Short mmCIF file of C-alpha atoms in Angstrom, two decimals:
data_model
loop_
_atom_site.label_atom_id
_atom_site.label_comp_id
_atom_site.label_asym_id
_atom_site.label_seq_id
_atom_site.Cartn_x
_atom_site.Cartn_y
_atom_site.Cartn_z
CA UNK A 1 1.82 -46.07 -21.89
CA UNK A 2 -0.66 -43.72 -20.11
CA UNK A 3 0.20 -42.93 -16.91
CA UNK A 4 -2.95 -43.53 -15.53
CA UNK A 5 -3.03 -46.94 -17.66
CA UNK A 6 -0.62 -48.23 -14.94
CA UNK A 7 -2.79 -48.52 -11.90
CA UNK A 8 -3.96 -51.53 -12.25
CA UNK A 9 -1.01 -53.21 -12.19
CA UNK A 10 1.90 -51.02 -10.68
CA UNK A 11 3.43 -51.81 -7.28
CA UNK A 12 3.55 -49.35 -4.58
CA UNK A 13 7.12 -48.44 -5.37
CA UNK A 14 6.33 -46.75 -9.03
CA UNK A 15 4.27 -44.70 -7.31
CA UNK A 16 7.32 -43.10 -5.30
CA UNK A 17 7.63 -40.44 -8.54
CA UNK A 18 4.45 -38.94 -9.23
CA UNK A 19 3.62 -38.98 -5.33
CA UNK A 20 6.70 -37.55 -4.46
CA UNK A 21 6.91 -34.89 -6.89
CA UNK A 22 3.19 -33.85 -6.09
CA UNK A 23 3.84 -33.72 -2.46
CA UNK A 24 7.18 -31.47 -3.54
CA UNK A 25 4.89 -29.23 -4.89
CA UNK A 26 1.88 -28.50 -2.61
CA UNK A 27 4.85 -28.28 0.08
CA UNK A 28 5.82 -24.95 -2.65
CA UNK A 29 2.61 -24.09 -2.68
CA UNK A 30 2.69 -23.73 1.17
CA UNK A 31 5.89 -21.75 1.17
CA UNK A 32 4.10 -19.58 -1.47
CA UNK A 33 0.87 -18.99 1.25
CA UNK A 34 3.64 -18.96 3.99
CA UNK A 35 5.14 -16.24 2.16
CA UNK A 36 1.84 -14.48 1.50
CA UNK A 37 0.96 -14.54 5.38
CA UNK A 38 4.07 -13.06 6.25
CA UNK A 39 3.63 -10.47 4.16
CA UNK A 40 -0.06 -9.38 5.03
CA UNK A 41 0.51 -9.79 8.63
CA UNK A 42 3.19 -7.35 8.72
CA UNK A 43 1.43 -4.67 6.36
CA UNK A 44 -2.19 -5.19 8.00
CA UNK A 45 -1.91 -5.77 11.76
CA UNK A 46 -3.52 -7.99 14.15
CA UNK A 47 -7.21 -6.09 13.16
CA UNK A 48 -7.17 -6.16 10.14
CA UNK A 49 -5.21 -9.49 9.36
CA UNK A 50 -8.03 -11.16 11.17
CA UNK A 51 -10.69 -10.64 8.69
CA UNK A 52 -8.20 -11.58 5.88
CA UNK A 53 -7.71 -14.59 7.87
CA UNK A 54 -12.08 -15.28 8.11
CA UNK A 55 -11.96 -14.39 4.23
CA UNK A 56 -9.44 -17.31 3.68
CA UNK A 57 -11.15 -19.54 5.86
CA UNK A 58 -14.96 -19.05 3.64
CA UNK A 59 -12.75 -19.05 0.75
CA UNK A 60 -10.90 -22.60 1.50
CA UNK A 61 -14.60 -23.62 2.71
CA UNK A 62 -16.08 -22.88 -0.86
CA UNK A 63 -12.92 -25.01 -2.60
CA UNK A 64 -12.70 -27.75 -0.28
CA UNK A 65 -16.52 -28.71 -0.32
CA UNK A 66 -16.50 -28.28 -4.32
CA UNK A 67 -12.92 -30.40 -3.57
CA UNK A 68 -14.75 -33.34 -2.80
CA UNK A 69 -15.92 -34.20 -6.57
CA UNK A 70 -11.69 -34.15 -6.95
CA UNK A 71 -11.82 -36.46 -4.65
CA UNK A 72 -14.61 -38.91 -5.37
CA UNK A 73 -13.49 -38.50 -9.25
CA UNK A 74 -9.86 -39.28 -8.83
CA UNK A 75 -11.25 -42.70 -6.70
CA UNK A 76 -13.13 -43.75 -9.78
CA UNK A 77 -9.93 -42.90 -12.36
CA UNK A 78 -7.71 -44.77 -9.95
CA UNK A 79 -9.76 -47.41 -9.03
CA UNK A 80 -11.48 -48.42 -13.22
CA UNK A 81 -8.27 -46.30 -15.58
CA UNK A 82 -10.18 -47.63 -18.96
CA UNK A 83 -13.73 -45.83 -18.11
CA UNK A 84 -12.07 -43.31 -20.53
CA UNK A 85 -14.95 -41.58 -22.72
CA UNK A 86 -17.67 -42.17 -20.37
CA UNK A 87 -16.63 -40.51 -17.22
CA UNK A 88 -14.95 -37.49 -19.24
CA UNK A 89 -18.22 -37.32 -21.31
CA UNK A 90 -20.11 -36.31 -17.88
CA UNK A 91 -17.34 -34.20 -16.67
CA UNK A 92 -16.80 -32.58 -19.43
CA UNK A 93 -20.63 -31.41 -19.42
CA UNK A 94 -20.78 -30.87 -15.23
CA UNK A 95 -17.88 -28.49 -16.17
CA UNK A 96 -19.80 -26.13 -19.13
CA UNK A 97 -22.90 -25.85 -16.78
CA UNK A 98 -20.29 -25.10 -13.77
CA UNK A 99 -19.12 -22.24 -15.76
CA UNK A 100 -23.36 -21.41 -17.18
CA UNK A 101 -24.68 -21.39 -13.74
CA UNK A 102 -21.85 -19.75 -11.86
CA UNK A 103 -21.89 -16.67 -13.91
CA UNK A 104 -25.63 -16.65 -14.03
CA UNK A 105 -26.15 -17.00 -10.18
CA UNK A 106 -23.38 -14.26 -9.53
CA UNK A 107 -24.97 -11.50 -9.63
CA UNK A 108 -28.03 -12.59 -7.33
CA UNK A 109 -25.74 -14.11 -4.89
CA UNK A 110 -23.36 -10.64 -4.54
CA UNK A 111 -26.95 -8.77 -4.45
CA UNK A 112 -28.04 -11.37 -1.55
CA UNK A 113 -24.99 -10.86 0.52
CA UNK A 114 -25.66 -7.01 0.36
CA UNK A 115 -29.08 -7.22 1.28
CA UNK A 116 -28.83 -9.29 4.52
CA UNK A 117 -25.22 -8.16 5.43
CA UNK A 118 -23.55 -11.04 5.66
CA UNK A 119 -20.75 -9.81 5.75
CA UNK A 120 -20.23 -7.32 8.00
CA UNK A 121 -22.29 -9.61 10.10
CA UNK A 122 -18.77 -12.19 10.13
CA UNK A 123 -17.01 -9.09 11.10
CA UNK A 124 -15.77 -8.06 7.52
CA UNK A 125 -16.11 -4.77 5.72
CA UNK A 126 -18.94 -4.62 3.51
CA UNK A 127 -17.64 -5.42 0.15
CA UNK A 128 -15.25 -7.98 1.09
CA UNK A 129 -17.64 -11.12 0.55
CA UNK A 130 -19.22 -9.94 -2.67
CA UNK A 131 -15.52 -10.30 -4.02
CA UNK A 132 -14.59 -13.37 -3.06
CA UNK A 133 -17.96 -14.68 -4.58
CA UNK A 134 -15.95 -13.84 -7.98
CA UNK A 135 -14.25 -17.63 -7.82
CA UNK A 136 -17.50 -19.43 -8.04
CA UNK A 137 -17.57 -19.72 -11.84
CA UNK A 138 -14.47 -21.23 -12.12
CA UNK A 139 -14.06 -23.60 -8.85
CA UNK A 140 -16.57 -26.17 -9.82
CA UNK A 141 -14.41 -26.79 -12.88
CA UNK A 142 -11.11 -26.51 -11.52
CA UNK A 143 -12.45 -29.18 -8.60
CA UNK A 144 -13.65 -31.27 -11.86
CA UNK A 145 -10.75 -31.07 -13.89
CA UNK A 146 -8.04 -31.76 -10.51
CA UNK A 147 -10.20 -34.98 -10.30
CA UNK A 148 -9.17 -36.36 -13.38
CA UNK A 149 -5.73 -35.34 -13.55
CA UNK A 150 -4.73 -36.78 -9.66
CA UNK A 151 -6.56 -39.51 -10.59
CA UNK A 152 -4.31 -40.36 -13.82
CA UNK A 153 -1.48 -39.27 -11.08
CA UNK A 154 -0.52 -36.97 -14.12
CA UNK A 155 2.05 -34.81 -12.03
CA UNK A 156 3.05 -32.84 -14.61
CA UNK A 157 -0.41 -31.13 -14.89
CA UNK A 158 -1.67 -31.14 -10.96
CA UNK A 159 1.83 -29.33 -10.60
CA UNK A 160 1.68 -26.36 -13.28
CA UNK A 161 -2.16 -25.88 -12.00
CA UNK A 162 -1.39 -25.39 -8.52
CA UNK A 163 1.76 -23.76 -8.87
CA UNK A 164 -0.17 -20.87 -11.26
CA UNK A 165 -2.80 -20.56 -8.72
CA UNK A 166 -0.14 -20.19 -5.70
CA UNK A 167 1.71 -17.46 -8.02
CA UNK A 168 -0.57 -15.57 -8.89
CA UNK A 169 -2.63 -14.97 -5.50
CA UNK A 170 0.69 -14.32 -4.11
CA UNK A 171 1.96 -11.72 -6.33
CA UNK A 172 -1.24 -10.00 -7.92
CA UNK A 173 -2.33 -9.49 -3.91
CA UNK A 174 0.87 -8.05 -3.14
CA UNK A 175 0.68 -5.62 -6.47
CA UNK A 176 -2.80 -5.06 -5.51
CA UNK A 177 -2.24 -3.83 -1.93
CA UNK A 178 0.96 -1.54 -2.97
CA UNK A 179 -1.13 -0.23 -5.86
CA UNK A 180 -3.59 1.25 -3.19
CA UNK A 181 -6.38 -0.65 -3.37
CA UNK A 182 -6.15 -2.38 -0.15
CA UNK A 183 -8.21 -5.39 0.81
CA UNK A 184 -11.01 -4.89 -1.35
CA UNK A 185 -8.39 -5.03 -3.98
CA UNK A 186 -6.34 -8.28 -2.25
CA UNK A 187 -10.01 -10.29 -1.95
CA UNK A 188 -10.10 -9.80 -5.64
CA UNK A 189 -7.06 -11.36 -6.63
CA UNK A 190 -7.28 -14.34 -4.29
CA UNK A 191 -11.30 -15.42 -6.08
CA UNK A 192 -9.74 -14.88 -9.16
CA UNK A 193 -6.29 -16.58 -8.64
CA UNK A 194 -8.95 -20.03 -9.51
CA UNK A 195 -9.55 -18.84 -12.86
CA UNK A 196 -5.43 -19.10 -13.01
CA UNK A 197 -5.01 -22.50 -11.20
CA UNK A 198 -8.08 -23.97 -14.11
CA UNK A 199 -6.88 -22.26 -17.23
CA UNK A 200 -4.20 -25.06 -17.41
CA UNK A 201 -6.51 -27.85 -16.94
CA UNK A 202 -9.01 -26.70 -19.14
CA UNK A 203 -8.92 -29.79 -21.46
CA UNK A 204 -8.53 -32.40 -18.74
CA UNK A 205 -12.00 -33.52 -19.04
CA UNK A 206 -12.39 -34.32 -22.52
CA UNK A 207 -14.40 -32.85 -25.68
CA UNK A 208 -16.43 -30.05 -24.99
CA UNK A 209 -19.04 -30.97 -27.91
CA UNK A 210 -20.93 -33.19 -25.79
CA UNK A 211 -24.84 -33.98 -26.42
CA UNK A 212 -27.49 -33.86 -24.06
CA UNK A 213 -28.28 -37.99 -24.91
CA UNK A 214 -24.67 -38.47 -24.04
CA UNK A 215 -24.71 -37.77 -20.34
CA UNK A 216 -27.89 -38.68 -18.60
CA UNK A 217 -29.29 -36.57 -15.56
CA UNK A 218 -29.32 -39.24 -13.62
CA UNK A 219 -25.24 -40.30 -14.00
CA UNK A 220 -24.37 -36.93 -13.17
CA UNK A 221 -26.36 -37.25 -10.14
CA UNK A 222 -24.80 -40.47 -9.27
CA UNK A 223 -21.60 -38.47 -9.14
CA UNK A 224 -22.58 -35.85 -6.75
CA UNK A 225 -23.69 -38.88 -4.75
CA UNK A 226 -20.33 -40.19 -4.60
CA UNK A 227 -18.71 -37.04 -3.62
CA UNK A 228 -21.22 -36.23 -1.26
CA UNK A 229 -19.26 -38.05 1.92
CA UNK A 230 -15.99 -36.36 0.66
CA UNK A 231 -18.14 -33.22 0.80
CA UNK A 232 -18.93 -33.56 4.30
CA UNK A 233 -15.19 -34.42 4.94
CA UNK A 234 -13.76 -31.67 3.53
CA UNK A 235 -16.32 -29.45 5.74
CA UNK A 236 -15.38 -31.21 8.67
CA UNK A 237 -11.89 -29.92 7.80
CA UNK A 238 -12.84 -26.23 7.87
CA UNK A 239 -14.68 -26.30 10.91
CA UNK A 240 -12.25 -28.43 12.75
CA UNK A 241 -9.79 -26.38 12.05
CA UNK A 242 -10.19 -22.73 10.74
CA UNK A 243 -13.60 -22.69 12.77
CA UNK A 244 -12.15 -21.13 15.61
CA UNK A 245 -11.21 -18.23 13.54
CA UNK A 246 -15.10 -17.11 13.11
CA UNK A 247 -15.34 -17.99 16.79
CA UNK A 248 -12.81 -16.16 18.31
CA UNK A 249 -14.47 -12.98 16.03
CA UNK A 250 -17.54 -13.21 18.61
CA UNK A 251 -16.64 -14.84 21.30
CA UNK A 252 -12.70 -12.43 21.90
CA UNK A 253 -11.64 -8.91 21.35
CA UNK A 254 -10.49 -8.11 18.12
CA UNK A 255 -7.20 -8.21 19.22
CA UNK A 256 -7.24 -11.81 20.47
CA UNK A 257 -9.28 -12.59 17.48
CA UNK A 258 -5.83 -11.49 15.08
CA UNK A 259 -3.83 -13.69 17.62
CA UNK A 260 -5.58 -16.53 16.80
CA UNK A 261 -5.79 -15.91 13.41
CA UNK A 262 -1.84 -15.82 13.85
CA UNK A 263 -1.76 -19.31 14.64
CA UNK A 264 -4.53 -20.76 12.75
CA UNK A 265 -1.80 -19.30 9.72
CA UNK A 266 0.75 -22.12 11.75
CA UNK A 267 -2.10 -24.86 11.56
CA UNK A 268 -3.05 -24.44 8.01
CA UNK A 269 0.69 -24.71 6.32
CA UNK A 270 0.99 -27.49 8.83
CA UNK A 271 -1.81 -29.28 7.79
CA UNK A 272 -1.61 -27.89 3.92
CA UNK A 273 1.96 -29.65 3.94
CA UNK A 274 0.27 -32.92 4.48
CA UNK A 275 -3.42 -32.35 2.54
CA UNK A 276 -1.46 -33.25 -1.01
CA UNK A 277 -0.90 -36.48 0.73
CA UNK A 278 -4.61 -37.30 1.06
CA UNK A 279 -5.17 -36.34 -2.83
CA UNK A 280 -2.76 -39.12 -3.71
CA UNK A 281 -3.40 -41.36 -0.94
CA UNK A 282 -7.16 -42.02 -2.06
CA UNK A 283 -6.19 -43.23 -5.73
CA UNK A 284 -3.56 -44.98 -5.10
CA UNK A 285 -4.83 -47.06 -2.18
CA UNK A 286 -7.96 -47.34 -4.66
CA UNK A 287 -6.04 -48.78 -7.15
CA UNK A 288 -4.26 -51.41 -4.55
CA UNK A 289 -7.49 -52.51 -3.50
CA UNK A 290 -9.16 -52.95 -6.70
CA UNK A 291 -6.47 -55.33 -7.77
CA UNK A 292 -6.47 -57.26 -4.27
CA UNK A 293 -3.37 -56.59 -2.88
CA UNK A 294 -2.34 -55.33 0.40
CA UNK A 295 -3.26 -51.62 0.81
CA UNK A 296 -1.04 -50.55 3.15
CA UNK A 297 2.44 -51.22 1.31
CA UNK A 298 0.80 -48.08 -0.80
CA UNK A 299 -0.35 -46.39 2.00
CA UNK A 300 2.75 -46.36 4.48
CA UNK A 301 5.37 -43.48 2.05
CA UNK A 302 2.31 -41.49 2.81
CA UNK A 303 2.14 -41.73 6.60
CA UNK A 304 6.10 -41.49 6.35
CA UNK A 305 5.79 -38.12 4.74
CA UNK A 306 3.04 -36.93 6.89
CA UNK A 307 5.69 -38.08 9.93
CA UNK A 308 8.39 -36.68 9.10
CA UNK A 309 6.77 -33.47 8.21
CA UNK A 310 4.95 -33.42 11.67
CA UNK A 311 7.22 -33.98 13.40
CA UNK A 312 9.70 -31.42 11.69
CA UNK A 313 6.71 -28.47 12.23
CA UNK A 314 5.90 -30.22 16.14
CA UNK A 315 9.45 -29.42 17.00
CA UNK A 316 9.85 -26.29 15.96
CA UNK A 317 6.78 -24.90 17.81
CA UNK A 318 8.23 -26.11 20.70
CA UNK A 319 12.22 -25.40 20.44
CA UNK A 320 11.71 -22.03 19.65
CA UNK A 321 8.11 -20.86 18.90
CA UNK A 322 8.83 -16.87 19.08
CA UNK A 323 11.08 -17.17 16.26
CA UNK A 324 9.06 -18.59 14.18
CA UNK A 325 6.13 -16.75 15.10
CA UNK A 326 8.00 -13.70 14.62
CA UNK A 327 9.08 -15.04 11.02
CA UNK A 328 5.32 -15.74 10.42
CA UNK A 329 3.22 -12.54 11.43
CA UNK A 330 5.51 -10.36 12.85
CA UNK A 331 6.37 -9.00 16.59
CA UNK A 332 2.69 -7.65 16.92
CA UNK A 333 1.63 -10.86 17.36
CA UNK A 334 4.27 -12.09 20.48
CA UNK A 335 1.39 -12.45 22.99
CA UNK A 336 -0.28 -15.94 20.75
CA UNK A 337 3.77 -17.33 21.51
CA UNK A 338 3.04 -19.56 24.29
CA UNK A 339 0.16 -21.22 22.23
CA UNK A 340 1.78 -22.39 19.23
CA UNK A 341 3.18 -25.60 20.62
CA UNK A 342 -0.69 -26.61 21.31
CA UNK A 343 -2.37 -25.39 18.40
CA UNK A 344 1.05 -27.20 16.32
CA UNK A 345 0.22 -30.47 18.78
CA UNK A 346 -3.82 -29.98 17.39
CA UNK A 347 -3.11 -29.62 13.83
CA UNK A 348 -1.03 -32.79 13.76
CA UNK A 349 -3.67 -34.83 15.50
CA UNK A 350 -6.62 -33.55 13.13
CA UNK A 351 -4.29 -33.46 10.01
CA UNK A 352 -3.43 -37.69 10.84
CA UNK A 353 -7.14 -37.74 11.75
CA UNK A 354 -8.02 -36.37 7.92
CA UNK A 355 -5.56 -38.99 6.28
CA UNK A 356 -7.47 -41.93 8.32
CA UNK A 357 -10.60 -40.92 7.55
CA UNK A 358 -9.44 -40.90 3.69
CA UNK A 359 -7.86 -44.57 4.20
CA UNK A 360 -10.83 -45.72 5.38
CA UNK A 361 -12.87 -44.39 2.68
CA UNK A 362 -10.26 -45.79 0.20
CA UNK A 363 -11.35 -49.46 1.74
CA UNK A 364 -15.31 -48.59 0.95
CA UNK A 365 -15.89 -47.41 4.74
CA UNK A 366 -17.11 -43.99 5.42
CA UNK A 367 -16.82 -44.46 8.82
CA UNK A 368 -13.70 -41.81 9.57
CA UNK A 369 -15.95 -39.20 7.01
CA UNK A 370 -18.88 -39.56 9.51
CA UNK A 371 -16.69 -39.48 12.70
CA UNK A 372 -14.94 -36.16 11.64
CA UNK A 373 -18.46 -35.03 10.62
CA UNK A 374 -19.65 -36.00 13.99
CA UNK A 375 -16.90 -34.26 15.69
CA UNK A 376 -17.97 -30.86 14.29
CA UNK A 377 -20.79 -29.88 16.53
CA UNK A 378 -18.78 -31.69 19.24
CA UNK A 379 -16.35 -28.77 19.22
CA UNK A 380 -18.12 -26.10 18.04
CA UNK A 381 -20.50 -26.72 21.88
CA UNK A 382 -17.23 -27.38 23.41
CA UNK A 383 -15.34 -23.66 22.22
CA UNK A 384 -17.94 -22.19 22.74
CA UNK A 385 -19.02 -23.38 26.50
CA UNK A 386 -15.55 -23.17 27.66
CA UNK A 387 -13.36 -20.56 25.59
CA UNK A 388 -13.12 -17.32 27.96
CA UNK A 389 -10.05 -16.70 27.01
CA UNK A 390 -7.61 -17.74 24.20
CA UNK A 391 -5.72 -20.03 26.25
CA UNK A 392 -9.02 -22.45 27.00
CA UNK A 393 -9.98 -21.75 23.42
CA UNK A 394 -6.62 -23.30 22.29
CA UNK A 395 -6.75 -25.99 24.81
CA UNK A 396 -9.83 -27.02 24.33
CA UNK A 397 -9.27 -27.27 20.22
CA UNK A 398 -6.45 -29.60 21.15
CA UNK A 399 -8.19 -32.01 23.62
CA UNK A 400 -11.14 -32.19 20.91
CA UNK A 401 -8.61 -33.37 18.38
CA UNK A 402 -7.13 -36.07 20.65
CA UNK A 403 -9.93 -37.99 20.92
CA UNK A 404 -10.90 -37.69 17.43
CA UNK A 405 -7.32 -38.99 16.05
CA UNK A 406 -7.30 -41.62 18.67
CA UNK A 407 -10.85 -43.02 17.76
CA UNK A 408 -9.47 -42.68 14.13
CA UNK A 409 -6.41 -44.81 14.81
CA UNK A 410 -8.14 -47.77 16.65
CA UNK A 411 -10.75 -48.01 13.32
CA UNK A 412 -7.94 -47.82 10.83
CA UNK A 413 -5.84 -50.48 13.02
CA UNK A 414 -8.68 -52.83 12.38
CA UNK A 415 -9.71 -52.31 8.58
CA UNK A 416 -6.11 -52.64 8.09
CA UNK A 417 -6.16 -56.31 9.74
CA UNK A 418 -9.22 -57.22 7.64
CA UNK A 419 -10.03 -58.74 4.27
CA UNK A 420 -9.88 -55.28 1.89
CA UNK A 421 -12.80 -54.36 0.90
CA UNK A 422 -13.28 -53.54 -2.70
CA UNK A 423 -13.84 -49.53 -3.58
CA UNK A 424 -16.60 -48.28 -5.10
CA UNK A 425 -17.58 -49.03 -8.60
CA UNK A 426 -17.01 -46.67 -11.68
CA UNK A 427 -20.00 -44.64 -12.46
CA UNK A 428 -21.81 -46.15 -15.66
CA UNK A 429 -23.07 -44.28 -18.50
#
């Protein structure tokens, strides 16, 4: 039988497999970028790592937005498993325009970034941005195709897709850079490491011979529609937390601005060692729901995990954050030690806050999607009115977070304690 077939009917414990081995390997993945950081750091410098560190943070804006159709599609898999042809008929369509219109609006967006100079206008070199715009072809149906195959909880393909991706950013950027052609040549390799992570889930979303009666307009807009609060939630992510990257670019010295760069690099494999947990955690609460039973039995090994992770990275920050700085970025970094236990402390508030909010939209309430969206400008005034200097920038990131998890906690606590509410229906054809 179908993986996917089971949903309906499993109990929280057969999910301990797929979920397990998933979260095994997005935790890889994270060594991977871990390992990539490390690297970089140490061969750039404090200057130079910081715009690598804005280019990831547009780049992880680009795939988490176009993330939220993986999101909204594995909720519809998980939640209605015999859809089958329907659903894969529209994807399969979405994904052949994806790949039309991406390579057809490349060239005027790279021309538009030159003209206006966006780019050096975020503090990076001039041909940096143009570059990364290479992954847009391909992320629309990667996003697509990662939808269908977390959805299924098919482990075996969400593994080999993400560990490709992680593999070959990591070692074509490292070729890259010793080859010569610096970051120019790094930027590259990172847009086109997406064309790696979709090449194995090329087929995931059915035939490709699909008819223009087959797939009306207006179901494929019923789609975006669906995604469109994961959308905002994954763009509450960015901001929340890499946003203080771009800040800290106007608002500090360069040299402050690599320092913080340092230990948004702590933050994101803290909360990247957790965000697998939200990809499974939507489906399968989705599933519990939709057959009426109890969704937090399938909720609480996720929480567990994110826990015990936490709490693992937490401590560390605090026992003995030069050596792991050190380990991270290098010595040149040493001054950003004293603020890794906060910015640790911040990440495990929003990351917990992110979960929530997916909970709650697992029980049909948006509710934690609008709060996190709410919270955006929220911090962004807040940064910006008090951040003088990298401590208050840091401190202020953390108090933001606090209240957000905590408002976060007292929803969940009482959706939890209420009559499920049934998730959203399957699109129709």
């Amino acid at each position: 039988m179908p993986a996917f077939a089971l949903s309906r009917r499993m109990r929280p414990a057969l999910f301990a497999g797929p979920v397990f081995a998933i979260f095994l390997s997005a935790n890889l993945v994270n060594l991977g970028n871990l390992g990539f950081n490390v690297l970089f750091s140490r061969w750039m410098g404090p200057a130079l790592f910081g715009q690598l560190a804005t280019l990831l943070t547009l780049f992880l804006a680009v795939m988490g937005v176009l993330g939220a159709l993986q999101l909204a599609i594995s909720q519809r898999i998980a939640a209605d498993p015999d859809q089958g042809e329907a659903l894969l008929a529209k994807l399969a369509r979405l994904s052949q325009r994806g790949l039309v219109i991406g390579f057809a609006a490349l060239p005027v967006l790279i021309g538009g970034t030159l003209a206006v100079n966006l780019g050096p206008g975020l503090g990076l070199d001039r041909p940096l941005l143009p570059l990364l715009l290479l992954c847009l072809p391909f992320a629309l149906p990667l996003a697509l195709a990662r939808g269908v195959v977390t959805g299924r909880l098919d482990a075996h393909r969400v593994i080999v897709s993400a560990q490709v991706e992680m593999w070959v950013r990591l070692i074509g950027s490292a070729l890259t850079w010793q080859a010569g052609l610096g970051l120019p040549g790094v930027t590259a390799t990172i847009a086109l490491s997406v064309l790696a992570g979709w090449l194995p889930l090329r087929t995931a979303v059915g035939p490709t011979g699909i008819t223009e009666a087959t797939v009306p307009t207006a179901a494929t807009a019923g789609l975006f529609l669906a995604a469109l609060p994961f959308a905002v939630l994954q763009a509450g992510q960015i901001i929340l937390m890499d946003g203080d990257v771009i800040l800290a670019q106007r608002l500090l010295g360069s040299e402050e601005a690599g320092y913080v760069a340092a230990l948004g690099l702590f933050q994101r494999i803290q909360f990247f060692g957790c965000f697998s947990l939200a990809a499974i955690l939507l489906p399968v609460v989705a599933a519990e729901v939709s057959a009426g039973r109890n969704p937090l039995k399938a909720a609480r090994p996720v929480f567990a995990l994110y826990a015990a992770v936490t709490a693992l990275l937490i401590g560390l920050a605090c026992v003995a954050p030069g050596p792991v700085l050190t380990l991270l970025v290098g010595p040149a970094f040493l001054p950003a030690v004293p603020y890794l236990p906060v910015i640790s402390a911040a990440a495990g508030a929003f990351t917990l806050s992110y979960l929530l909010a997916t909970y709650l939209a697992a029980l049909g309430d948006r509710s934690g999607i609008w709060a996190i969206a709410l919270a955006c400008p929220v911090q962004i005034i807040v940064l910006a009115l008090l951040s003088d200097s990298l401590g208050t920038l840091i401190g202020a990131k953390l108090l933001c977070q606090l209240v957000l998890v905590a408002s976060l906690l007292f929803r969940a606590a009482r959706r939890s304690l209420s009559t499920p509410t049934p998730s959203p229906q399957p699109l129709n054809a």
